[in-house]
């Protein structure tokens, strides 16, 4: 493995996709679609990490 | 709190990734130095994040949230006073000697600078301390998961220990460091939503502040007198005890964190490691402490949220983080949060284990058991030390579950030894007249002073086992003052003994002591890659943060 950003990016892409796939889940004290928002942030973060790694290579 | 299928999937994916990184890192391990020191080959951004992640254990995350609920934003002093200034100091002033001396560990630096007995004292206590720290952390996590998720204590402890063991056994320090970076991002992205949701529910920072006493949302205003704040600490105790002795003693001399910087691929990167790490360290209070503060505001809003009570009465602050997660995290992000908790435990444990195996192999085994073996032999000793360290940690966790008071006692004894250590390093690195006899005797005297302070003072029913000459308003104040006395005694005795004994010749101190070492210049580097300007930027940002939350 040459670049740690690839596994980090891959992990957050998977985690983000899993969260985005279940946007309707709600918690007792909030009506916000937490999974959707957090999932999108993780997808962006994961994508940036992979992009940075590929740009370097 | 119960987890859904998606939560277990996320946890499983995380386990697969950390094991995968360990398996990939195995290809890089050919020598004992590859395994135990990463052969000084790790890029700067990775060592920087690992530098703080190794310290970000489960006890830190859960404990800081609990302290946020109990003491309020003053807990941020553990970062803004009790960490960042020391990180700047070690990067700018001390790293040239750690890295430039080519020592493989902090105890080995002590041997080069002073003598064998000083190294032996530091190595032996450090090795035992890391194993116990790891075990106590493991015990805390096992109990937490048992209480919150209903998981078996044994299953939590053995599963997490087995995963840490596999990836550190395969890839050594590099694997631990690489995984710490993944763990760092997971902790940030796993807990940041909780801080945002909890503060937002409390009405934003303004709403939160209006629901709590001012002392809960300010950092300095109530430090004029120990009776004015829930920590029971006054400004001198805070700055001198936490901000100087304890903080510098940990961040500048503890091999667990220093080892991450020493793994950097150049002297310049090693020096910048703690400085770069200081940036995320400054913002960590918003992720781990603010949720605890918000929990206290939420508990007064009639939302049906309250901290559970302890069996003996009073709120159980240790459950602030997990009860908030249960209220704000639906299945999915809950899995990320629980995985982040597991990751924080693993990063702390892996940090302890990789520091233990290096000190055991180089400072104890190679020095006292088998000196001139082939390198392959030390590689395998390092691997066996990893297994042994994890095994001893598990045993400690079970011991803690049987005899909790023994663990408290051991932690106390180790804190006696830790308190004076920074005086030894400060004099050793910056005063060439300091001698081995002075350093060794100073350390013992400082340790005795710490024990005597504890024995002669009492706080919250603790201490006073010799007699009571003073009562502190809190154990925190007692710890800070114990550290101040220990440091002062160590500093004074080391100077006096050094003046009465013969110093090492200057030529033996090259690369080890300020004034005898040519520190590589950095004037050809752009300003943003130089330690001085970086430290200045961190210092200004730190001052602004303190001013905002004064």
Coordinates of C-alpha atoms in Angstrom, one line a residue:
Chain A
X1 CA 0.0 0.0 0.0
X2 CA 1.5 3.3 -1.1
X3 CA -0.9 5.8 0.2
X4 CA -2.9 5.6 3.5
X5 CA -5.5 7.9 2.0
X6 CA -6.9 5.1 -0.1
X7 CA -8.0 2.8 2.7
X8 CA -9.2 5.8 4.7
X9 CA -11.2 7.1 1.8
X10 CA -12.6 3.7 0.9
X11 CA -13.7 3.1 4.5
X12 CA -15.6 6.4 4.6
X13 CA -17.1 5.9 1.2
X14 CA -18.5 2.6 2.4
X15 CA -19.7 4.0 5.7
X16 CA -21.2 7.1 4.0
X17 CA -23.0 4.9 1.5
X18 CA -24.5 2.7 4.2
X19 CA -25.7 5.8 6.1
X20 CA -27.2 7.5 3.0
X21 CA -29.0 4.3 2.2
X22 CA -31.1 4.6 5.4
X23 CA -32.1 8.3 5.6
X24 CA -35.4 7.9 7.3
X25 CA -34.1 6.5 10.6
X26 CA -34.8 8.9 13.5
X27 CA -33.6 9.3 17.1
X28 CA -35.7 10.3 20.1
X29 CA -34.4 13.8 20.5
X30 CA -34.1 14.9 16.9
X31 CA -36.2 14.9 13.8
X32 CA -33.2 15.7 11.6
X33 CA -32.1 13.1 9.0
X34 CA -28.8 12.5 10.8
X35 CA -27.8 9.5 8.8
X36 CA -28.3 11.4 5.5
X37 CA -26.3 14.5 6.6
X38 CA -23.5 12.4 8.2
X39 CA -23.5 10.0 5.3
X40 CA -23.1 12.8 2.8
X41 CA -20.2 14.3 4.8
X42 CA -18.5 11.0 4.9
X43 CA -19.0 10.4 1.2
X44 CA -17.4 13.8 0.5
X45 CA -14.6 13.2 2.9
X46 CA -13.9 9.7 1.5
X47 CA -14.0 11.0 -2.0
X48 CA -11.6 13.8 -1.3
X49 CA -9.1 11.4 0.4
X50 CA -9.2 9.0 -2.6
X51 CA -8.9 12.0 -5.1
X52 CA -5.9 13.3 -3.2
X53 CA -4.3 9.9 -3.3
X54 CA -4.9 9.4 -7.0
X55 CA -3.8 12.9 -7.9
X56 CA -0.5 12.2 -6.2
X57 CA 0.0 8.9 -8.0
Chain B
X1 CA -29.3 1.3 23.9
X2 CA -29.4 -1.5 21.3
X3 CA -27.7 -1.8 17.9
X4 CA -29.3 -2.6 14.6
X5 CA -28.0 -4.8 11.8
X6 CA -26.5 -1.8 10.0
X7 CA -24.6 -0.8 13.1
X8 CA -22.9 -4.2 13.3
X9 CA -22.2 -4.0 9.5
X10 CA -20.3 -0.7 10.1
X11 CA -18.4 -2.2 13.0
X12 CA -17.5 -5.2 10.9
X13 CA -16.3 -3.1 8.0
X14 CA -14.1 -1.2 10.4
X15 CA -12.6 -4.4 11.8
X16 CA -11.9 -5.6 8.3
X17 CA -10.1 -2.3 7.4
X18 CA -7.8 -2.2 10.4
X19 CA -6.9 -5.9 9.9
X20 CA -6.3 -5.2 6.2
X21 CA -4.0 -2.3 7.0
X22 CA -2.1 -4.6 9.4
X23 CA -1.8 -7.3 6.7
X24 CA -0.5 -4.8 4.1
X25 CA 2.0 -3.3 6.5
X26 CA 3.5 -6.7 7.2
X27 CA 5.2 -6.4 3.8
X28 CA 7.3 -3.5 5.1
X29 CA 8.6 -5.4 8.1
X30 CA 12.1 -6.9 7.6
X31 CA 14.1 -5.8 10.6
X32 CA 13.5 -5.1 14.2
X33 CA 13.7 -1.3 13.5
X34 CA 11.0 -1.7 10.8
X35 CA 8.8 -3.4 13.4
X36 CA 9.6 -1.3 16.5
X37 CA 10.5 2.2 15.1
X38 CA 9.0 2.2 11.6
X39 CA 12.6 2.8 10.5
X40 CA 11.9 6.5 10.6
X41 CA 10.0 6.5 7.4
X42 CA 6.5 7.8 8.2
X43 CA 5.2 10.9 6.4
X44 CA 4.6 14.1 8.5
X45 CA 0.8 14.3 8.2
X46 CA 0.5 10.7 9.4
X47 CA 2.9 11.1 12.4
X48 CA 1.0 14.3 13.3
X49 CA -2.4 12.7 13.5
X50 CA -1.0 9.6 15.2
X51 CA 0.7 11.9 17.7
X52 CA -2.7 12.9 19.1
X53 CA -4.6 9.7 18.3
X54 CA -2.4 7.6 20.4
X55 CA -3.5 9.8 23.4
X56 CA -7.1 9.6 22.3
X57 CA -8.1 6.5 24.2
X58 CA -11.6 5.5 25.2
X59 CA -11.0 6.8 28.7
X60 CA -10.0 10.1 27.2
X61 CA -13.1 10.4 25.0
X62 CA -15.6 9.1 27.6
X63 CA -13.8 10.9 30.5
X64 CA -13.5 14.3 28.8
X65 CA -17.3 14.2 28.0
X66 CA -17.9 13.3 31.6
X67 CA -15.7 16.1 32.9
X68 CA -17.5 18.5 30.5
X69 CA -20.7 17.6 32.2
X70 CA -19.2 17.8 35.7
X71 CA -16.9 20.8 35.4
X72 CA -18.0 22.6 32.3
X73 CA -15.9 24.2 29.6
X74 CA -13.0 24.5 32.2
X75 CA -12.2 21.0 31.2
X76 CA -10.8 22.5 27.9
X77 CA -7.8 23.5 30.1
X78 CA -6.6 19.9 29.7
X79 CA -6.1 20.7 26.0
X80 CA -5.5 24.5 25.8
X81 CA -3.3 24.7 28.9
X82 CA -2.5 21.0 29.6
X83 CA -1.4 19.9 26.1
X84 CA -0.8 22.5 23.3
X85 CA 1.9 24.6 25.0
X86 CA 3.8 21.4 25.9
X87 CA 3.4 20.1 22.3
X88 CA 4.9 23.3 21.0
X89 CA 7.8 23.0 23.4
X90 CA 8.6 19.4 22.5
X91 CA 8.5 20.2 18.8
X92 CA 10.6 23.4 18.9
X93 CA 13.1 22.6 21.6
X94 CA 13.3 18.9 22.5
X95 CA 12.8 17.0 19.3
X96 CA 16.2 17.9 17.9
X97 CA 17.7 15.9 20.8
X98 CA 15.4 13.0 20.7
X99 CA 15.6 12.6 16.9
X100 CA 19.2 13.8 16.5
X101 CA 20.6 11.5 19.2
X102 CA 19.4 8.5 17.1
X103 CA 18.0 7.0 20.3
X104 CA 15.4 4.4 19.6
X105 CA 13.4 5.2 22.7
X106 CA 13.1 7.8 25.4
X107 CA 14.8 5.5 28.0
X108 CA 17.6 5.0 25.5
X109 CA 18.0 8.8 25.3
X110 CA 18.4 8.8 29.1
X111 CA 21.1 6.2 28.8
X112 CA 23.0 8.2 26.2
X113 CA 22.6 11.4 28.2
X114 CA 23.1 10.1 31.7
X115 CA 23.8 6.5 32.5
X116 CA 22.5 3.0 32.6
X117 CA 20.7 3.2 36.0
X118 CA 18.6 6.2 34.9
X119 CA 17.6 4.4 31.8
X120 CA 16.8 1.2 33.7
X121 CA 14.6 3.1 36.2
X122 CA 12.6 4.9 33.4
X123 CA 12.4 1.8 31.2
X124 CA 11.1 -0.6 33.9
X125 CA 8.5 1.8 35.3
X126 CA 7.4 2.8 31.8
X127 CA 7.0 -0.8 30.7
X128 CA 4.9 -1.7 33.7
X129 CA 2.9 1.5 33.5
X130 CA 2.0 1.0 29.8
X131 CA 0.7 -2.5 30.4
X132 CA -1.4 -1.3 33.4
X133 CA -2.7 1.7 31.5
X134 CA -3.7 -0.5 28.6
X135 CA -5.4 -3.0 30.9
X136 CA -7.2 -0.3 32.9
X137 CA -8.5 1.2 29.6
X138 CA -9.6 -2.2 28.4
X139 CA -11.4 -2.8 31.7
X140 CA -13.2 0.6 31.4
X141 CA -14.3 -0.2 27.8
X142 CA -15.5 -3.7 28.7
X143 CA -17.6 -2.3 31.6
X144 CA -19.0 0.5 29.5
X145 CA -20.1 -1.8 26.7
X146 CA -21.5 -4.3 29.3
X147 CA -23.5 -1.5 30.9
X148 CA -24.7 0.4 27.8
X149 CA -25.0 -2.4 25.2
X150 CA -25.4 -5.4 27.3
X151 CA -22.3 -7.0 25.7
X152 CA -20.4 -9.6 27.6
X153 CA -17.3 -8.1 29.4
X154 CA -15.2 -11.0 28.3
X155 CA -16.3 -10.8 24.6
X156 CA -15.7 -7.0 24.4
X157 CA -12.2 -7.3 26.0
X158 CA -11.1 -10.4 24.0
X159 CA -12.4 -9.2 20.6
X160 CA -10.9 -5.8 20.7
X161 CA -7.6 -7.1 22.2
X162 CA -7.4 -9.8 19.5
X163 CA -7.8 -7.2 16.7
X164 CA -5.2 -4.9 18.2
X165 CA -2.9 -7.9 18.6
X166 CA -3.3 -9.1 15.0
X167 CA -2.6 -5.7 13.4
X168 CA 0.3 -4.7 15.7
X169 CA 1.8 -8.2 15.5
X170 CA 1.8 -8.1 11.7
X171 CA 2.8 -4.5 10.9
X172 CA 4.4 -3.3 14.2
X173 CA 4.6 0.4 14.8
X174 CA 3.8 1.4 11.2
X175 CA 0.6 -0.6 11.3
X176 CA -0.4 1.0 14.7
X177 CA 0.4 4.5 13.4
X178 CA -1.5 4.0 10.1
X179 CA -4.5 2.6 12.0
X180 CA -4.4 5.5 14.5
X181 CA -4.9 7.9 11.6
X182 CA -8.0 6.0 10.4
X183 CA -9.2 5.9 14.1
X184 CA -8.6 9.7 14.5
X185 CA -10.8 10.5 11.5
X186 CA -13.4 8.0 12.7
X187 CA -13.5 9.6 16.2
X188 CA -13.8 13.1 14.7
X189 CA -16.5 12.2 12.2
X190 CA -18.2 9.8 14.6
X191 CA -18.6 12.3 17.5
X192 CA -18.7 15.7 15.8
X193 CA -22.4 15.2 14.8
X194 CA -23.2 14.6 18.4
X195 CA -21.7 17.9 19.5
X196 CA -23.6 19.7 16.8
X197 CA -27.0 18.0 17.5
X198 CA -26.7 18.4 21.3
X199 CA -25.7 22.1 21.2
X200 CA -28.4 22.8 18.6
X201 CA -31.0 21.2 20.7
X202 CA -30.0 23.2 23.7
X203 CA -30.6 26.4 21.6
X204 CA -27.1 27.0 20.2
X205 CA -24.3 28.2 22.3
X206 CA -26.3 31.2 23.5
X207 CA -29.2 29.0 24.6
X208 CA -26.9 26.6 26.2
X209 CA -25.1 29.3 28.1
X210 CA -28.4 30.8 29.4
X211 CA -29.4 27.5 30.9
X212 CA -26.2 26.9 32.8
X213 CA -24.3 28.8 35.5
X214 CA -21.6 31.0 33.9
X215 CA -18.8 28.8 35.4
X216 CA -19.9 26.0 33.1
X217 CA -19.3 27.9 29.9
X218 CA -16.2 29.9 30.8
X219 CA -12.6 28.8 31.2
X220 CA -10.6 31.4 33.2
X221 CA -13.0 33.8 34.9
X222 CA -13.6 31.6 37.9
X223 CA -10.1 30.5 38.5
X224 CA -9.2 33.4 40.9
X225 CA -10.2 31.3 43.9
X226 CA -10.4 27.5 44.2
X227 CA -13.9 27.8 45.9
X228 CA -15.3 29.6 42.9
X229 CA -15.2 26.7 40.5
X230 CA -16.2 23.0 40.5
X231 CA -12.7 21.8 39.9
X232 CA -11.5 23.3 43.2
X233 CA -8.4 24.7 41.5
X234 CA -7.0 28.2 41.5
X235 CA -5.0 29.8 38.7
X236 CA -1.5 29.0 40.0
X237 CA -2.4 25.3 40.5
X238 CA -3.9 25.1 37.0
X239 CA -1.0 26.8 35.2
X240 CA 1.9 25.4 37.2
X241 CA 0.5 22.0 38.1
X242 CA -1.4 21.1 34.9
X243 CA 0.0 23.5 32.4
X244 CA 3.6 23.0 33.3
X245 CA 4.6 20.0 35.3
X246 CA 1.9 17.4 34.4
X247 CA 1.5 18.5 30.8
X248 CA 5.1 18.9 29.9
X249 CA 5.9 15.7 31.9
X250 CA 3.5 13.8 29.7
X251 CA 3.8 15.4 26.2
X252 CA 7.5 15.9 26.3
X253 CA 8.8 12.7 28.0
X254 CA 6.2 10.0 27.6
X255 CA 7.5 7.6 25.0
X256 CA 4.0 6.6 23.9
X257 CA 3.5 10.0 22.2
X258 CA 7.2 10.9 21.5
X259 CA 7.6 7.6 19.6
X260 CA 5.1 8.9 16.9
X261 CA 7.3 11.9 16.2
X262 CA 10.4 9.8 16.3
X263 CA 9.0 7.7 13.5
X264 CA 8.9 10.7 11.1
X265 CA 11.0 10.5 7.9
X266 CA 13.3 13.5 8.8
X267 CA 14.4 15.8 11.6
X268 CA 12.3 18.6 10.1
X269 CA 9.2 16.4 10.0
X270 CA 9.8 15.1 13.6
X271 CA 10.0 18.7 14.9
X272 CA 6.8 19.7 13.0
X273 CA 4.9 16.6 14.1
X274 CA 3.7 18.0 17.5
X275 CA 3.2 21.4 16.0
X276 CA 0.9 20.2 13.2
X277 CA -0.8 17.9 15.8
X278 CA -1.5 21.0 17.9
X279 CA -4.1 22.3 15.4
X280 CA -6.6 19.4 15.7
X281 CA -5.7 19.1 19.4
X282 CA -7.0 22.7 19.9
X283 CA -10.4 21.8 18.4
X284 CA -10.9 18.5 20.2
X285 CA -12.7 20.1 23.2
X286 CA -15.5 21.0 20.8
X287 CA -15.9 17.4 19.9
X288 CA -15.4 15.6 23.2
X289 CA -16.1 18.2 26.0
X290 CA -18.9 20.4 24.6
X291 CA -21.4 17.4 24.3
X292 CA -20.9 16.9 28.1
X293 CA -21.7 20.6 28.8
X294 CA -24.7 20.4 26.5
X295 CA -25.9 17.3 28.4
X296 CA -26.3 19.4 31.5
X297 CA -28.3 22.0 29.7
X298 CA -30.5 19.4 28.0
X299 CA -31.2 17.7 31.4
X300 CA -32.9 21.0 32.5
X301 CA -35.1 21.4 29.5
X302 CA -37.8 19.0 30.3
X303 CA -37.1 16.8 27.3
X304 CA -37.1 13.6 29.2
X305 CA -33.3 13.5 29.1
X306 CA -31.3 13.2 32.3
X307 CA -28.0 11.6 33.3
X308 CA -28.6 8.3 35.1
X309 CA -28.0 8.3 38.8
X310 CA -25.1 6.5 40.4
X311 CA -26.0 3.7 42.9
X312 CA -24.6 5.9 45.7
X313 CA -26.5 9.0 44.5
X314 CA -25.6 11.9 42.2
X315 CA -25.5 11.9 38.4
X316 CA -23.3 9.3 36.7
X317 CA -21.3 11.7 34.5
X318 CA -19.4 8.8 32.8
X319 CA -22.6 8.0 30.9
X320 CA -23.0 11.4 29.4
X321 CA -21.6 10.4 26.1
X322 CA -23.4 7.2 25.6
X323 CA -26.8 8.5 26.8
X324 CA -26.5 11.4 24.4
X325 CA -25.7 9.0 21.6
X326 CA -28.8 7.0 22.5
X327 CA -30.9 10.2 22.3
X328 CA -29.5 11.7 19.1
X329 CA -28.1 8.9 17.0
X330 CA -30.5 6.6 15.1
X331 CA -29.3 3.2 13.9
X332 CA -26.7 3.8 11.3
X333 CA -24.8 6.8 12.7
X334 CA -25.1 5.0 16.1
X335 CA -23.0 2.2 14.6
X336 CA -20.4 4.9 13.5
X337 CA -20.4 6.3 17.1
X338 CA -20.0 2.9 18.7
X339 CA -17.3 2.1 16.2
X340 CA -15.6 5.4 17.1
X341 CA -15.7 4.4 20.7
X342 CA -14.1 1.1 19.9
X343 CA -11.6 2.9 17.7
X344 CA -10.6 5.3 20.5
X345 CA -10.0 2.3 22.7
X346 CA -7.9 0.5 20.1
X347 CA -5.8 3.5 19.3
X348 CA -5.0 4.0 23.0
X349 CA -4.2 0.3 23.4
X350 CA -2.1 0.0 20.3
X351 CA -0.2 3.1 21.4
X352 CA 0.6 1.5 24.8
X353 CA 1.5 -1.9 23.2
X354 CA 3.8 -0.5 20.6
X355 CA 5.6 1.7 23.1
X356 CA 5.8 -1.3 25.5
X357 CA 7.3 -3.7 22.9
X358 CA 10.0 -1.2 21.9
X359 CA 11.1 -0.4 25.4
X360 CA 11.0 -4.1 26.4
X361 CA 13.0 -5.2 23.4
X362 CA 15.6 -2.5 23.3
X363 CA 15.9 -1.1 26.8
X364 CA 15.3 -4.3 28.8
X365 CA 15.9 -7.4 26.8
X366 CA 18.7 -6.2 24.5
X367 CA 20.4 -4.3 27.4
X368 CA 20.1 -6.9 30.2
X369 CA 19.2 -10.3 28.8
X370 CA 20.8 -10.9 25.3
X371 CA 23.1 -8.1 24.0
X372 CA 24.6 -9.1 20.7
X373 CA 22.0 -11.3 19.0
X374 CA 21.3 -11.1 15.2
X375 CA 18.6 -8.5 14.3
X376 CA 16.1 -11.2 13.4
X377 CA 16.2 -12.3 17.0
X378 CA 15.2 -8.9 18.2
X379 CA 12.4 -8.7 15.6
X380 CA 10.9 -11.9 17.1
X381 CA 11.4 -10.6 20.6
X382 CA 9.5 -7.5 19.6
X383 CA 6.7 -9.7 18.2
X384 CA 6.6 -11.8 21.4
X385 CA 6.6 -8.7 23.5
X386 CA 3.6 -7.5 21.5
X387 CA 1.8 -10.8 22.4
X388 CA 3.0 -10.5 26.0
X389 CA 1.9 -6.9 26.3
X390 CA -1.6 -7.7 25.1
X391 CA -1.8 -10.8 27.3
X392 CA -0.7 -8.8 30.4
X393 CA -3.2 -6.0 29.5
X394 CA -6.0 -8.6 29.4
X395 CA -4.9 -10.0 32.7
X396 CA -4.8 -6.5 34.2
X397 CA -8.3 -5.8 32.9
X398 CA -9.6 -8.9 34.8
X399 CA -7.5 -8.0 37.9
X400 CA -9.1 -4.5 37.8
X401 CA -12.6 -6.1 37.7
X402 CA -11.7 -8.1 40.8
X403 CA -9.7 -5.6 42.8
X404 CA -10.5 -2.1 41.7
X405 CA -8.8 -0.5 44.6
X406 CA -5.5 -2.2 43.7
X407 CA -5.7 -0.5 40.3
X408 CA -6.3 2.9 41.9
X409 CA -3.3 2.3 44.1
X410 CA -1.1 1.4 41.2
X411 CA -2.1 4.4 39.2
X412 CA -1.3 6.6 42.1
X413 CA 2.1 5.0 42.5
X414 CA 2.9 5.6 38.8
X415 CA 1.7 9.2 39.1
X416 CA 4.3 9.7 41.8
X417 CA 7.1 8.6 39.4
X418 CA 5.8 10.5 36.5
X419 CA 5.5 13.9 38.2
X420 CA 9.2 14.8 38.5
X421 CA 10.3 13.3 35.1
X422 CA 10.1 16.6 33.2
X423 CA 12.6 18.2 35.6
X424 CA 15.1 15.5 34.7
X425 CA 14.7 16.0 31.0
X426 CA 14.7 19.8 31.2
X427 CA 18.0 19.8 33.1
X428 CA 19.4 17.0 31.0
X429 CA 18.7 18.7 27.7
X430 CA 19.5 22.2 28.5
X431 CA 22.2 22.2 31.2
X432 CA 25.3 20.2 30.3
X433 CA 26.5 20.2 33.9
X434 CA 23.7 17.7 34.9
X435 CA 25.1 14.3 35.8
X436 CA 23.7 10.8 35.9
X437 CA 23.9 10.6 39.7
X438 CA 22.1 13.9 39.9
X439 CA 19.3 12.8 37.5
X440 CA 18.8 9.4 39.2
X441 CA 18.8 10.8 42.7
X442 CA 16.6 13.7 41.7
X443 CA 14.0 11.3 40.2
X444 CA 13.9 9.2 43.3
X445 CA 13.7 12.4 45.5
X446 CA 10.9 13.8 43.4
X447 CA 9.0 10.5 43.5
X448 CA 9.3 10.5 47.3
X449 CA 8.1 14.1 47.4
X450 CA 5.0 13.2 45.4
X451 CA 4.3 10.3 47.8
X452 CA 4.9 12.5 50.8
X453 CA 2.6 15.3 49.5
X454 CA -0.1 12.7 49.0
X455 CA 0.5 11.2 52.4
X456 CA 0.3 14.5 54.2
X457 CA -2.7 16.0 52.4
X458 CA -6.2 15.0 52.0
X459 CA -8.9 15.6 49.3
X460 CA -12.3 14.0 49.0
X461 CA -11.2 11.4 51.5
X462 CA -8.1 10.5 49.6
X463 CA -4.5 10.7 50.8
X464 CA -3.5 11.7 54.4
X465 CA -2.0 8.2 55.2
X466 CA 0.9 9.8 57.0
X467 CA -1.0 12.7 58.6
X468 CA -3.1 15.6 57.5
X469 CA -1.3 19.0 57.3
X470 CA -3.5 20.4 54.5
X471 CA -6.9 19.7 53.0
X472 CA -7.5 20.4 49.3
X473 CA -10.9 21.2 47.9
X474 CA -10.6 18.5 45.2
X475 CA -8.4 15.5 44.2
X476 CA -7.6 17.4 41.1
X477 CA -6.1 20.3 43.1
X478 CA -4.2 17.7 45.2
X479 CA -2.8 16.1 42.1
X480 CA -1.7 19.4 40.6
X481 CA 0.1 20.4 43.8
X482 CA 1.6 17.0 44.2
X483 CA 3.1 17.4 40.8
X484 CA 4.4 20.9 41.6
X485 CA 6.2 19.7 44.8
X486 CA 7.6 16.6 43.1
X487 CA 8.9 18.6 40.1
X488 CA 10.5 21.3 42.4
X489 CA 12.2 18.7 44.6
X490 CA 13.5 16.8 41.6
X491 CA 14.7 20.0 40.0
X492 CA 16.5 21.1 43.2
X493 CA 18.1 17.8 44.1
X494 CA 19.3 17.1 40.6
X495 CA 21.0 20.5 40.5
X496 CA 22.6 20.0 43.9
X497 CA 23.8 16.5 43.2
X498 CA 25.0 17.4 39.8
X499 CA 27.2 20.2 41.2
X500 CA 28.6 17.7 43.7
X501 CA 29.5 15.1 41.0
X502 CA 31.6 14.9 37.9
X503 CA 29.8 15.7 34.6
X504 CA 30.3 13.9 31.3
X505 CA 32.9 15.4 29.0
X506 CA 31.4 17.7 26.4
X507 CA 32.3 15.5 23.4
X508 CA 30.1 12.7 24.9
X509 CA 27.1 15.2 25.0
X510 CA 27.1 16.0 21.3
X511 CA 23.6 15.6 19.9
X512 CA 22.2 15.3 23.4
X513 CA 22.4 18.6 25.0
X514 CA 21.6 22.2 24.0
X515 CA 24.9 24.1 23.6
X516 CA 26.8 21.0 22.6
X517 CA 24.7 20.2 19.5
X518 CA 24.5 21.7 16.1
X519 CA 20.8 22.0 15.4
X520 CA 20.2 21.8 11.7
X521 CA 19.2 25.3 10.3
X522 CA 15.8 25.7 8.6
X523 CA 16.3 29.0 6.9
X524 CA 16.2 27.6 3.4
X525 CA 12.7 26.2 4.1
X526 CA 9.6 28.2 3.4
X527 CA 8.2 29.9 6.5
X528 CA 5.3 27.5 6.8
X529 CA 7.6 24.5 7.1
X530 CA 9.7 26.0 9.9
X531 CA 9.0 25.1 13.6
X532 CA 9.2 28.7 14.8
X533 CA 6.6 30.3 12.6
X534 CA 4.3 27.3 13.0
X535 CA 4.5 27.5 16.8
X536 CA 3.8 31.2 16.6
X537 CA 0.6 30.5 14.6
X538 CA -0.5 27.9 17.0
X539 CA 0.2 30.2 19.9
X540 CA -1.9 33.0 18.4
X541 CA -4.8 30.6 17.7
X542 CA -4.6 29.3 21.2
X543 CA -4.7 32.8 22.7
X544 CA -7.7 33.7 20.5
X545 CA -9.6 30.5 21.7
X546 CA -8.8 31.3 25.3
X547 CA -10.0 34.9 24.8
X548 CA -13.3 33.9 23.2
X549 CA -14.1 31.4 26.0
X550 CA -12.5 33.5 28.8

